[in-house]
mmCIF file of C-alpha atoms in Angstrom:
data_model
loop_
_atom_site.group_PDB
_atom_site.id
_atom_site.type_symbol
_atom_site.label_atom_id
_atom_site.label_comp_id
_atom_site.label_asym_id
_atom_site.label_seq_id
_atom_site.Cartn_x
_atom_site.Cartn_y
_atom_site.Cartn_z
ATOM 1 C CA MET A 1 261.167 279.983 35.579
ATOM 2 C CA LYS A 2 258.660 277.333 35.263
ATOM 3 C CA ASN A 3 259.743 277.215 31.137
ATOM 4 C CA ASN A 4 262.099 280.068 30.159
ATOM 5 C CA LEU A 5 259.639 279.997 26.025
ATOM 6 C CA GLU A 6 256.773 280.067 27.307
ATOM 7 C CA ALA A 7 256.931 282.188 30.923
ATOM 8 C CA TYR A 8 253.164 283.789 31.331
ATOM 9 C CA ASN A 9 251.864 286.074 33.784
ATOM 10 C CA LEU A 10 248.134 285.278 34.686
ATOM 11 C CA VAL A 11 245.533 288.045 35.935
ATOM 12 C CA PHE A 12 242.293 287.012 36.890
ATOM 13 C CA GLY A 13 238.927 290.014 36.761
ATOM 14 C CA ILE A 14 236.652 292.368 36.342
ATOM 15 C CA SER A 15 237.447 293.403 32.483
ATOM 16 C CA ILE A 16 234.753 296.818 32.135
ATOM 17 C CA TYR A 17 233.518 299.079 29.151
ATOM 18 C CA ASP A 18 232.651 302.138 30.411
ATOM 19 C CA ILE A 19 230.701 305.318 28.881
ATOM 20 C CA PHE A 20 231.415 309.072 30.014
ATOM 21 C CA GLY A 21 229.569 312.128 29.446
ATOM 22 C CA PHE A 22 231.261 315.552 29.735
ATOM 23 C CA THR A 23 228.652 318.276 29.754
ATOM 24 C CA ALA A 24 230.100 321.489 27.807
ATOM 25 C CA SER A 25 228.415 323.702 30.209
ATOM 26 C CA ASN A 26 226.075 324.811 32.744
ATOM 27 C CA TYR A 27 225.430 320.644 33.280
ATOM 28 C CA ARG A 28 221.393 320.417 34.546
ATOM 29 C CA SER A 29 219.035 317.204 35.542
ATOM 30 C CA HIS A 30 216.012 316.121 34.547
ATOM 31 C CA ASP A 31 217.546 317.985 31.039
ATOM 32 C CA SER A 32 219.459 317.120 27.875
ATOM 33 C CA ASN A 33 222.782 317.808 28.005
ATOM 34 C CA PRO A 34 224.841 319.127 24.865
ATOM 35 C CA GLY A 35 228.425 318.081 24.847
ATOM 36 C CA ARG A 36 230.697 314.929 24.375
ATOM 37 C CA VAL A 37 230.848 311.358 24.938
ATOM 38 C CA LYS A 38 233.770 308.579 25.584
ATOM 39 C CA VAL A 39 234.231 305.422 25.243
ATOM 40 C CA SER A 40 237.450 303.385 26.513
ATOM 41 C CA PHE A 41 237.939 300.185 28.359
ATOM 42 C CA GLY A 42 238.946 299.809 31.673
ATOM 43 C CA GLY A 43 238.369 297.788 35.579
ATOM 44 C CA VAL A 44 241.892 297.410 37.000
ATOM 45 C CA CYS A 45 242.833 293.677 36.472
ATOM 46 C CA ARG A 46 241.703 294.763 32.347
ATOM 47 C CA ASN A 47 244.700 297.973 32.410
ATOM 48 C CA ILE A 48 246.711 295.544 34.805
ATOM 49 C CA ALA A 49 246.339 293.404 32.100
ATOM 50 C CA GLU A 50 246.457 296.319 28.848
ATOM 51 C CA ASN A 51 249.903 297.324 30.006
ATOM 52 C CA MET A 52 251.357 293.818 30.966
ATOM 53 C CA ALA A 53 250.662 293.198 27.437
ATOM 54 C CA ARG A 54 252.564 296.076 25.995
ATOM 55 C CA VAL A 55 255.827 296.400 27.616
ATOM 56 C CA GLY A 56 256.193 293.126 26.247
ATOM 57 C CA ALA A 57 255.076 290.773 28.812
ATOM 58 C CA ASN A 58 253.365 287.696 27.819
ATOM 59 C CA THR A 59 250.359 287.502 29.147
ATOM 60 C CA LYS A 60 247.235 285.221 29.897
ATOM 61 C CA PHE A 61 243.776 287.532 31.115
ATOM 62 C CA ILE A 62 240.303 285.275 32.054
ATOM 63 C CA SER A 63 237.540 287.349 33.020
ATOM 64 C CA VAL A 64 233.580 287.540 32.482
ATOM 65 C CA LEU A 65 231.901 289.251 29.701
ATOM 66 C CA GLY A 66 228.532 289.086 28.275
ATOM 67 C CA ASN A 67 228.215 288.337 25.086
ATOM 68 C CA ASP A 68 227.113 291.467 23.268
ATOM 69 C CA GLU A 69 228.629 294.177 21.874
ATOM 70 C CA LYS A 70 230.260 295.636 24.908
ATOM 71 C CA GLY A 71 231.691 292.249 25.232
ATOM 72 C CA LYS A 72 233.201 291.779 21.619
ATOM 73 C CA SER A 73 234.356 294.715 21.103
ATOM 74 C CA ILE A 74 237.170 294.288 24.833
ATOM 75 C CA LEU A 75 238.102 290.488 23.305
ATOM 76 C CA GLU A 76 239.100 292.262 19.918
ATOM 77 C CA HIS A 77 241.201 295.455 21.600
ATOM 78 C CA SER A 78 242.201 292.652 23.417
ATOM 79 C CA LYS A 79 243.917 290.762 20.384
ATOM 80 C CA THR A 80 244.923 294.068 18.856
ATOM 81 C CA MET A 81 247.593 294.902 22.739
ATOM 82 C CA ASN A 82 248.638 291.110 22.657
ATOM 83 C CA PHE A 83 247.148 289.876 25.727
ATOM 84 C CA ASP A 84 245.712 286.383 25.384
ATOM 85 C CA MET A 85 241.746 286.400 26.869
ATOM 86 C CA SER A 86 240.958 283.284 24.994
ATOM 87 C CA ASP A 87 240.081 281.031 28.512
ATOM 88 C CA SER A 88 237.401 284.144 29.588
ATOM 89 C CA LEU A 89 233.749 283.157 30.279
ATOM 90 C CA VAL A 90 231.370 284.391 27.903
ATOM 91 C CA VAL A 91 227.794 284.590 29.096
ATOM 92 C CA GLU A 92 225.409 283.889 26.234
ATOM 93 C CA GLY A 93 222.541 286.551 27.460
ATOM 94 C CA ALA A 94 224.420 288.913 29.467
ATOM 95 C CA SER A 95 225.379 292.369 29.862
ATOM 96 C CA THR A 96 229.158 292.754 30.050
ATOM 97 C CA PRO A 97 229.756 294.485 33.279
ATOM 98 C CA THR A 98 229.454 298.461 32.724
ATOM 99 C CA TYR A 99 230.165 302.325 33.731
ATOM 100 C CA VAL A 100 228.684 305.082 32.884
ATOM 101 C CA ALA A 101 229.269 308.182 34.228
ATOM 102 C CA ILE A 102 228.137 311.958 34.051
ATOM 103 C CA LEU A 103 230.262 315.014 34.368
ATOM 104 C CA ASP A 104 230.333 318.763 34.650
ATOM 105 C CA GLU A 105 232.009 321.191 32.762
ATOM 106 C CA ASN A 106 233.574 320.959 36.213
ATOM 107 C CA GLY A 107 234.918 317.558 35.798
ATOM 108 C CA GLU A 108 233.451 316.175 38.783
ATOM 109 C CA MET A 109 230.766 313.865 38.956
ATOM 110 C CA VAL A 110 227.022 313.891 38.810
ATOM 111 C CA SER A 111 225.423 310.591 38.564
ATOM 112 C CA ALA A 112 226.724 307.215 37.722
ATOM 113 C CA ILE A 113 225.618 303.853 36.987
ATOM 114 C CA VAL A 114 227.394 300.903 37.456
ATOM 115 C CA ASP A 115 226.239 297.427 35.854
ATOM 116 C CA ILE A 116 228.054 294.460 37.139
ATOM 117 C CA ASN A 117 225.670 291.186 37.267
ATOM 118 C CA VAL A 118 228.058 288.684 35.457
ATOM 119 C CA ASP A 119 230.378 288.426 37.745
ATOM 120 C CA HIS A 120 228.385 285.210 39.975
ATOM 121 C CA HIS A 121 229.064 283.429 36.403
ATOM 122 C CA LEU A 122 232.246 282.408 37.908
ATOM 123 C CA THR A 123 232.490 279.490 39.758
ATOM 124 C CA GLU A 124 234.398 276.734 41.213
ATOM 125 C CA GLU A 125 233.753 274.617 38.345
ATOM 126 C CA PHE A 126 234.573 277.269 36.012
ATOM 127 C CA ILE A 127 237.946 278.439 37.697
ATOM 128 C CA ASP A 128 238.925 273.585 37.615
ATOM 129 C CA SER A 129 238.407 273.803 34.000
ATOM 130 C CA LYS A 130 241.297 275.813 33.844
ATOM 131 C CA ALA A 131 243.654 275.133 36.161
ATOM 132 C CA SER A 132 246.232 274.075 33.696
ATOM 133 C CA ILE A 133 246.299 277.719 32.529
ATOM 134 C CA ILE A 134 246.533 279.036 36.329
ATOM 135 C CA GLU A 135 249.286 276.158 37.456
ATOM 136 C CA GLY A 136 250.950 277.182 34.030
ATOM 137 C CA ALA A 137 251.335 280.514 35.546
ATOM 138 C CA GLU A 138 254.357 281.904 36.712
ATOM 139 C CA TYR A 139 252.261 284.821 38.841
ATOM 140 C CA MET A 140 248.786 285.337 39.126
ATOM 141 C CA PHE A 141 247.871 288.426 39.222
ATOM 142 C CA PHE A 142 244.467 289.835 41.139
ATOM 143 C CA GLY A 143 242.328 292.558 42.639
ATOM 144 C CA ALA A 144 239.419 292.355 45.323
ATOM 145 C CA ASP A 145 236.689 292.044 43.520
ATOM 146 C CA ASN A 146 235.483 288.748 44.090
ATOM 147 C CA PRO A 147 237.071 287.613 47.752
ATOM 148 C CA ASN A 148 235.266 283.820 47.568
ATOM 149 C CA ILE A 149 236.940 283.411 43.909
ATOM 150 C CA ILE A 150 240.405 284.310 45.775
ATOM 151 C CA GLU A 151 239.635 282.184 48.495
ATOM 152 C CA TYR A 152 239.505 278.992 46.383
ATOM 153 C CA ILE A 153 242.109 279.936 44.214
ATOM 154 C CA VAL A 154 244.849 281.082 46.025
ATOM 155 C CA LYS A 155 243.515 277.526 48.918
ATOM 156 C CA LYS A 156 243.334 275.308 45.819
ATOM 157 C CA TYR A 157 245.902 275.999 43.687
ATOM 158 C CA GLN A 158 248.404 277.285 46.577
ATOM 159 C CA GLY A 159 252.162 275.857 46.048
ATOM 160 C CA LYS A 160 251.487 275.075 41.399
ATOM 161 C CA THR A 161 251.640 278.945 41.056
ATOM 162 C CA LYS A 162 252.764 282.197 43.080
ATOM 163 C CA PHE A 163 250.090 284.679 43.797
ATOM 164 C CA VAL A 164 249.709 289.065 43.808
ATOM 165 C CA LEU A 165 247.181 290.963 45.113
ATOM 166 C CA ASP A 166 246.193 294.233 44.353
ATOM 167 C CA PRO A 167 243.639 295.315 46.884
ATOM 168 C CA VAL A 168 242.081 298.380 45.222
ATOM 169 C CA SER A 169 240.465 299.950 47.569
ATOM 170 C CA ALA A 170 240.619 300.139 51.797
ATOM 171 C CA ALA A 171 236.891 298.758 51.532
ATOM 172 C CA LYS A 172 237.697 295.324 49.885
ATOM 173 C CA ALA A 173 240.893 294.445 51.161
ATOM 174 C CA ALA A 174 239.107 293.728 54.311
ATOM 175 C CA HIS A 175 236.870 291.338 52.875
ATOM 176 C CA VAL A 176 240.939 289.143 51.321
ATOM 177 C CA LYS A 177 242.456 290.133 54.516
ATOM 178 C CA HIS A 178 242.614 286.727 56.001
ATOM 179 C CA LEU A 179 243.562 285.001 52.621
ATOM 180 C CA MET A 180 247.194 287.445 53.457
ATOM 181 C CA PRO A 181 249.295 283.531 53.911
ATOM 182 C CA TYR A 182 248.237 283.095 50.333
ATOM 183 C CA PHE A 183 249.769 285.677 49.147
ATOM 184 C CA HIS A 184 253.433 286.026 47.174
ATOM 185 C CA THR A 185 253.285 289.871 46.433
ATOM 186 C CA VAL A 186 250.966 292.152 47.613
ATOM 187 C CA LYS A 187 250.881 296.052 46.751
ATOM 188 C CA PRO A 188 248.849 297.954 48.835
ATOM 189 C CA ASN A 189 249.054 301.846 49.302
ATOM 190 C CA ARG A 190 248.735 303.408 52.717
ATOM 191 C CA HIS A 191 245.056 303.094 53.245
ATOM 192 C CA GLU A 192 244.966 299.856 52.122
ATOM 193 C CA ALA A 193 247.819 298.694 54.094
ATOM 194 C CA GLU A 194 246.582 299.686 57.205
ATOM 195 C CA VAL A 195 242.953 298.163 56.916
ATOM 196 C CA LEU A 196 244.906 294.855 56.084
ATOM 197 C CA CYS A 197 247.690 295.197 59.226
ATOM 198 C CA GLY A 198 245.446 296.567 61.955
ATOM 199 C CA PHE A 199 247.203 299.452 62.409
ATOM 200 C CA GLU A 200 247.961 303.416 61.735
ATOM 201 C CA ILE A 201 250.472 304.162 58.580
ATOM 202 C CA LYS A 202 251.697 307.583 59.108
ATOM 203 C CA SER A 203 255.859 307.998 59.752
ATOM 204 C CA VAL A 204 258.106 305.854 58.848
ATOM 205 C CA ASP A 205 258.584 303.562 61.373
ATOM 206 C CA ASP A 206 255.157 302.597 60.504
ATOM 207 C CA VAL A 207 255.148 301.761 56.997
ATOM 208 C CA ARG A 208 258.267 299.336 58.107
ATOM 209 C CA LYS A 209 255.973 297.390 61.309
ATOM 210 C CA ALA A 210 253.740 297.291 58.235
ATOM 211 C CA GLY A 211 255.935 295.101 55.770
ATOM 212 C CA HIS A 212 257.147 293.708 58.658
ATOM 213 C CA TYR A 213 253.920 292.333 59.720
ATOM 214 C CA PHE A 214 253.581 291.403 56.189
ATOM 215 C CA LEU A 215 256.689 289.629 56.210
ATOM 216 C CA SER A 216 255.783 287.371 59.300
ATOM 217 C CA LEU A 217 252.055 286.739 57.442
ATOM 218 C CA GLY A 218 254.493 284.488 54.487
ATOM 219 C CA VAL A 219 254.877 287.580 52.239
ATOM 220 C CA LYS A 220 257.985 287.598 50.482
ATOM 221 C CA HIS A 221 257.250 290.415 48.190
ATOM 222 C CA VAL A 222 255.912 294.426 50.270
ATOM 223 C CA PHE A 223 255.777 297.388 47.677
ATOM 224 C CA ILE A 224 253.643 300.229 49.843
ATOM 225 C CA SER A 225 252.599 302.919 48.026
ATOM 226 C CA LEU A 226 253.119 306.300 49.754
ATOM 227 C CA ASP A 227 251.680 308.418 47.243
ATOM 228 C CA ALA A 228 253.980 311.474 46.245
ATOM 229 C CA ASP A 229 256.416 309.997 49.026
ATOM 230 C CA GLY A 230 257.543 307.074 46.838
ATOM 231 C CA VAL A 231 257.373 302.669 46.876
ATOM 232 C CA TYR A 232 257.754 301.085 50.642
ATOM 233 C CA TYR A 233 259.507 297.857 49.401
ATOM 234 C CA CYS A 234 260.072 294.454 51.620
ATOM 235 C CA THR A 235 261.386 291.167 50.755
ATOM 236 C CA GLY A 236 262.983 290.027 54.099
ATOM 237 C CA GLU A 237 266.060 290.251 52.649
ATOM 238 C CA GLU A 238 266.734 294.374 51.400
ATOM 239 C CA GLU A 239 263.970 296.974 52.747
ATOM 240 C CA GLY A 240 263.489 300.822 51.550
ATOM 241 C CA ILE A 241 262.363 303.919 49.640
ATOM 242 C CA VAL A 242 262.320 305.150 46.303
ATOM 243 C CA LYS A 243 261.152 308.320 45.614
ATOM 244 C CA PRO A 244 261.095 310.033 42.439
ATOM 245 C CA ASN A 245 261.258 313.905 42.107
ATOM 246 C CA ARG A 246 259.716 316.192 39.930
ATOM 247 C CA VAL A 247 256.234 314.241 39.283
ATOM 248 C CA GLU A 248 254.116 315.835 36.869
ATOM 249 C CA VAL A 249 250.816 314.969 37.793
ATOM 250 C CA VAL A 250 247.157 315.075 34.759
ATOM 251 C CA ASN A 251 245.472 311.940 35.684
ATOM 252 C CA VAL A 252 246.183 310.332 38.312
ATOM 253 C CA THR A 253 243.755 307.201 37.447
ATOM 254 C CA GLY A 254 245.250 303.921 36.823
ATOM 255 C CA ALA A 255 249.370 305.086 38.633
ATOM 256 C CA GLY A 256 248.299 302.123 40.563
ATOM 257 C CA ASP A 257 247.507 299.319 37.709
ATOM 258 C CA SER A 258 250.878 300.179 36.110
ATOM 259 C CA PHE A 259 252.508 299.766 38.629
ATOM 260 C CA ILE A 260 251.550 296.297 39.262
ATOM 261 C CA ALA A 261 251.715 295.490 35.578
ATOM 262 C CA GLY A 262 255.952 296.304 35.648
ATOM 263 C CA VAL A 263 256.447 294.231 38.969
ATOM 264 C CA GLY A 264 254.505 291.562 36.481
ATOM 265 C CA TYR A 265 256.823 292.781 33.795
ATOM 266 C CA ALA A 266 260.282 292.695 36.166
ATOM 267 C CA TYR A 267 259.056 289.313 37.528
ATOM 268 C CA LEU A 268 259.225 287.552 34.357
ATOM 269 C CA ASN A 269 262.754 288.985 33.295
ATOM 270 C CA ASP A 270 264.913 288.564 36.632
ATOM 271 C CA LEU A 271 265.029 292.018 38.081
ATOM 272 C CA SER A 272 266.657 293.311 41.062
ATOM 273 C CA THR A 273 264.365 294.730 43.641
ATOM 274 C CA LEU A 274 265.260 298.023 43.675
ATOM 275 C CA GLU A 275 264.888 298.177 39.287
ATOM 276 C CA THR A 276 261.834 296.275 39.689
ATOM 277 C CA VAL A 277 260.065 299.358 42.179
ATOM 278 C CA LYS A 278 262.011 302.192 39.778
ATOM 279 C CA LEU A 279 260.373 300.419 37.021
ATOM 280 C CA ALA A 280 256.676 299.941 38.154
ATOM 281 C CA GLN A 281 257.305 303.779 39.499
ATOM 282 C CA THR A 282 257.781 304.349 36.097
ATOM 283 C CA MET A 283 254.966 302.582 34.609
ATOM 284 C CA SER A 284 253.422 304.891 36.954
ATOM 285 C CA ILE A 285 255.033 308.170 36.420
ATOM 286 C CA ILE A 286 254.025 307.647 32.613
ATOM 287 C CA THR A 287 250.418 306.753 33.247
ATOM 288 C CA ILE A 288 249.731 310.141 35.928
ATOM 289 C CA SER A 289 251.070 312.436 32.688
ATOM 290 C CA HIS A 290 248.666 311.478 30.401
ATOM 291 C CA GLU A 291 244.797 312.169 31.135
ATOM 292 C CA GLU A 292 244.280 308.746 29.532
ATOM 293 C CA THR A 293 244.225 306.032 32.689
ATOM 294 C CA ILE A 294 246.543 303.616 30.358
ATOM 295 C CA HIS A 295 248.858 306.014 28.513
ATOM 296 C CA PRO A 296 248.381 305.789 24.980
ATOM 297 C CA GLU A 297 252.217 305.465 24.277
ATOM 298 C CA MET A 298 253.362 302.856 26.815
ATOM 299 C CA ALA A 299 255.950 300.248 25.574
ATOM 300 C CA VAL A 300 259.087 298.983 27.088
ATOM 301 C CA ASP A 301 261.277 300.761 24.679
ATOM 302 C CA TYR A 302 259.761 303.995 26.201
ATOM 303 C CA VAL A 303 260.053 302.739 30.010
ATOM 304 C CA MET A 304 262.869 301.854 29.971
ATOM 305 C CA LYS A 305 264.376 305.136 28.222
ATOM 306 C CA LYS A 306 262.235 306.978 30.539
ATOM 307 C CA VAL A 307 263.616 304.964 34.420
ATOM 308 C CA ASN A 308 267.366 306.161 32.915
ATOM 309 C CA THR A 309 265.783 310.084 33.089
ATOM 310 C CA ILE A 310 263.911 310.550 36.454
ATOM 311 C CA ASP A 311 265.818 311.333 39.811
ATOM 312 C CA TRP A 312 265.395 309.286 42.234
ATOM 313 C CA THR A 313 266.166 309.724 46.184
ATOM 314 C CA VAL A 314 266.205 305.987 47.455
ATOM 315 C CA THR A 315 266.563 305.129 50.873
ATOM 316 C CA THR A 316 267.573 302.274 52.119
ATOM 317 C CA PHE A 317 267.092 300.611 55.585
#
């Protein structure tokens, strides 16, 4: 650790103000539908930062927001959740990234609008103004939303901190594939790993081949989500698959965000690789057991208690 008393993780990425409209019954297009509206705060990286802070990891989050009520509410919420967004870019006159979705009576999305027109304000000059924050972090976490800025950061600040990537989607993974050698840790799911590696992953041998491929590029820690089949891990010294048995699923949204947050907590607390995988998966299991993207009771004591109640199958190679 650079400084155990002040060690922190830095998350970098987009914050999104989510608005969901739920139709009560018989959705009708081109009409006003009775129902309910729910507002929440999202964005993969913002969710990672909140989950990380909820389990007690010292967390800074650099994002970009408009100087509007939506942006102000996101900043206020970060204070409540105890993660530091004070180094974020607030753009005067801009709209905070917003996602509006309409869902029918079956919960299926019938229409949505995405307003993310503010991220171009994240310039190299702004990044360099945060050099001390980047260099002071133990680890810096990314989604793959802004590949040009990510490339600038990992090349400019290589060796100053350790970089962790959640590719977010297979499509976005393709845009950061060439940057794999710069990352200390990568956490793709099976489909994202296929894009990053260039071959299909259908068997245990395939996922092991993928893990070794990442290591050959210089990645130190590899975690590949295999959905119901658990999580594959590979560090060069350790390799295996950890699978929880009998998992209750209510809503899978946010599972990957909480997993990466668990990795961040584990890194700051020097947990072993196996402990890291179990804790991170436990955070995912807690997340998917609730309809909210971030479980309202997510906390370190809750997670630690849950880890010990899960029936695990651990396979090592």
